[in-house]
PDB file of C-alpha atoms in Angstrom:
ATOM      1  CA  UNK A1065      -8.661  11.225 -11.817  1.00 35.00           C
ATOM      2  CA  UNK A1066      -9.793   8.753  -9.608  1.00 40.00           C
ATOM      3  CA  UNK A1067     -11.739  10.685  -6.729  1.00 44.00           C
ATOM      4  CA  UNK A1068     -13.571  13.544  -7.428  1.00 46.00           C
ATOM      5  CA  UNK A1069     -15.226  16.806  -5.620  1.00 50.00           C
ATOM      6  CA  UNK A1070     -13.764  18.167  -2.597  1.00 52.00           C
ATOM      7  CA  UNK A1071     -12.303  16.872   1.020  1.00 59.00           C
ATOM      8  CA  UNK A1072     -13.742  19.543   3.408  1.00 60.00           C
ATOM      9  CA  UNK A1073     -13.358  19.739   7.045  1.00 66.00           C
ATOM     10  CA  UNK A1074     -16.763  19.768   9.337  1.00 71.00           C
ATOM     11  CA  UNK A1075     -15.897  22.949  10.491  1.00 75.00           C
ATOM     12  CA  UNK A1076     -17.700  25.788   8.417  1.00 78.00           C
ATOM     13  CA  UNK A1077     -15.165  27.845   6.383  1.00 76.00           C
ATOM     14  CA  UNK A1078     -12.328  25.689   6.690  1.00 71.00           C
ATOM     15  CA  UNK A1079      -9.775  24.880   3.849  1.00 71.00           C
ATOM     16  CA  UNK A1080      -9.729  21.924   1.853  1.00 70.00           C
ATOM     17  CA  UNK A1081      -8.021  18.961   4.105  1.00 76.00           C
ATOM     18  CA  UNK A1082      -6.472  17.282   1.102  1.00 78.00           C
ATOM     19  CA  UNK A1083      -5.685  17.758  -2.254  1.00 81.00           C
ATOM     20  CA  UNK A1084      -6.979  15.568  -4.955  1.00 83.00           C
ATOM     21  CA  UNK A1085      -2.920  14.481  -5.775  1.00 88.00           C
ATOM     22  CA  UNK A1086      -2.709  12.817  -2.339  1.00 87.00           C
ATOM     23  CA  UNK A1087      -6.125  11.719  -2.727  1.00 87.00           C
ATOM     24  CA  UNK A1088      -5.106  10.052  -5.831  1.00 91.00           C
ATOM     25  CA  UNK A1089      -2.021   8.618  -4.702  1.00 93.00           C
ATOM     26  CA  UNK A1090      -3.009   7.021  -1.482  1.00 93.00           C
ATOM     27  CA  UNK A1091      -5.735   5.348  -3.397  1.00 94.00           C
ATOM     28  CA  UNK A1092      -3.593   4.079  -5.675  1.00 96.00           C
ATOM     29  CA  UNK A1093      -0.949   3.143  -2.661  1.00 96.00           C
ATOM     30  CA  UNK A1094      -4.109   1.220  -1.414  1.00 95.00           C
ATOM     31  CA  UNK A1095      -5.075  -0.388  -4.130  1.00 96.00           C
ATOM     32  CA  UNK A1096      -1.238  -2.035  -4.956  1.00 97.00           C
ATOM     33  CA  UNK A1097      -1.078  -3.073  -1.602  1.00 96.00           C
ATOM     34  CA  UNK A1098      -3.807  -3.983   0.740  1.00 93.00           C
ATOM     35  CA  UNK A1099      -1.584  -3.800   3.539  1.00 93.00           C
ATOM     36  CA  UNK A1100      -0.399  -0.486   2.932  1.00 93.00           C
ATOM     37  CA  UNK A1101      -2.637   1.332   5.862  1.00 90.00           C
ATOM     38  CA  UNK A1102      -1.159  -1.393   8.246  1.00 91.00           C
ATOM     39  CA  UNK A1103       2.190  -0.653   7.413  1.00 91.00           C
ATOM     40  CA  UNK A1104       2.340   3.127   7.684  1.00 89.00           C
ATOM     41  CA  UNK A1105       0.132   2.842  11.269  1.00 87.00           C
ATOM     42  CA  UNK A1106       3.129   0.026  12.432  1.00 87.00           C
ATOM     43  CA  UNK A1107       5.688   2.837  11.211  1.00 85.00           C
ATOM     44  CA  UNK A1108       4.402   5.647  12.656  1.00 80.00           C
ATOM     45  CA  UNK A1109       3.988   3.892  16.035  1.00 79.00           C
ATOM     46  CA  UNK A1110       7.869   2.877  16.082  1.00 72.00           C
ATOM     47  CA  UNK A1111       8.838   6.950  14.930  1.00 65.00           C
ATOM     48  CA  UNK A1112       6.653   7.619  18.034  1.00 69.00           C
ATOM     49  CA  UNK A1113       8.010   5.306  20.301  1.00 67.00           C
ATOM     50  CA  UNK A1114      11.503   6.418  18.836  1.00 65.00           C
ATOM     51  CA  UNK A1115      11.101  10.145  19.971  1.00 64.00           C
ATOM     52  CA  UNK A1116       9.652   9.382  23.018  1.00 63.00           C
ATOM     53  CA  UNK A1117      13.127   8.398  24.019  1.00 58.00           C
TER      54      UNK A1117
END
């Protein structure tokens, strides 16, 4: 595994915000392409803009 320990929340008793798969994954995603963050934020901006019409 690449990360390890857990992804908790700042609010006391609240679950675990992500599992260690998706942790794992979007690393990975990140590392094979630096520009992966960019793209998702430019896609989820045009599914936004979509529904808004």
């Amino acid at each position: 595994m690449l990360c390890h320990g857990m992804y908790q929340g700042t609010v006391k008793g609240a679950p675990t915000q992500y599992s260690h798969v998706f942790v794992n994954w979007l690393a990975q995603r990140i590392n094979q392409d630096s520009d992966f963050l960019t793209k998702v934020r430019e896609r989820h901006g045009m599914l936004c803009t979509l529904s808004n019409t």
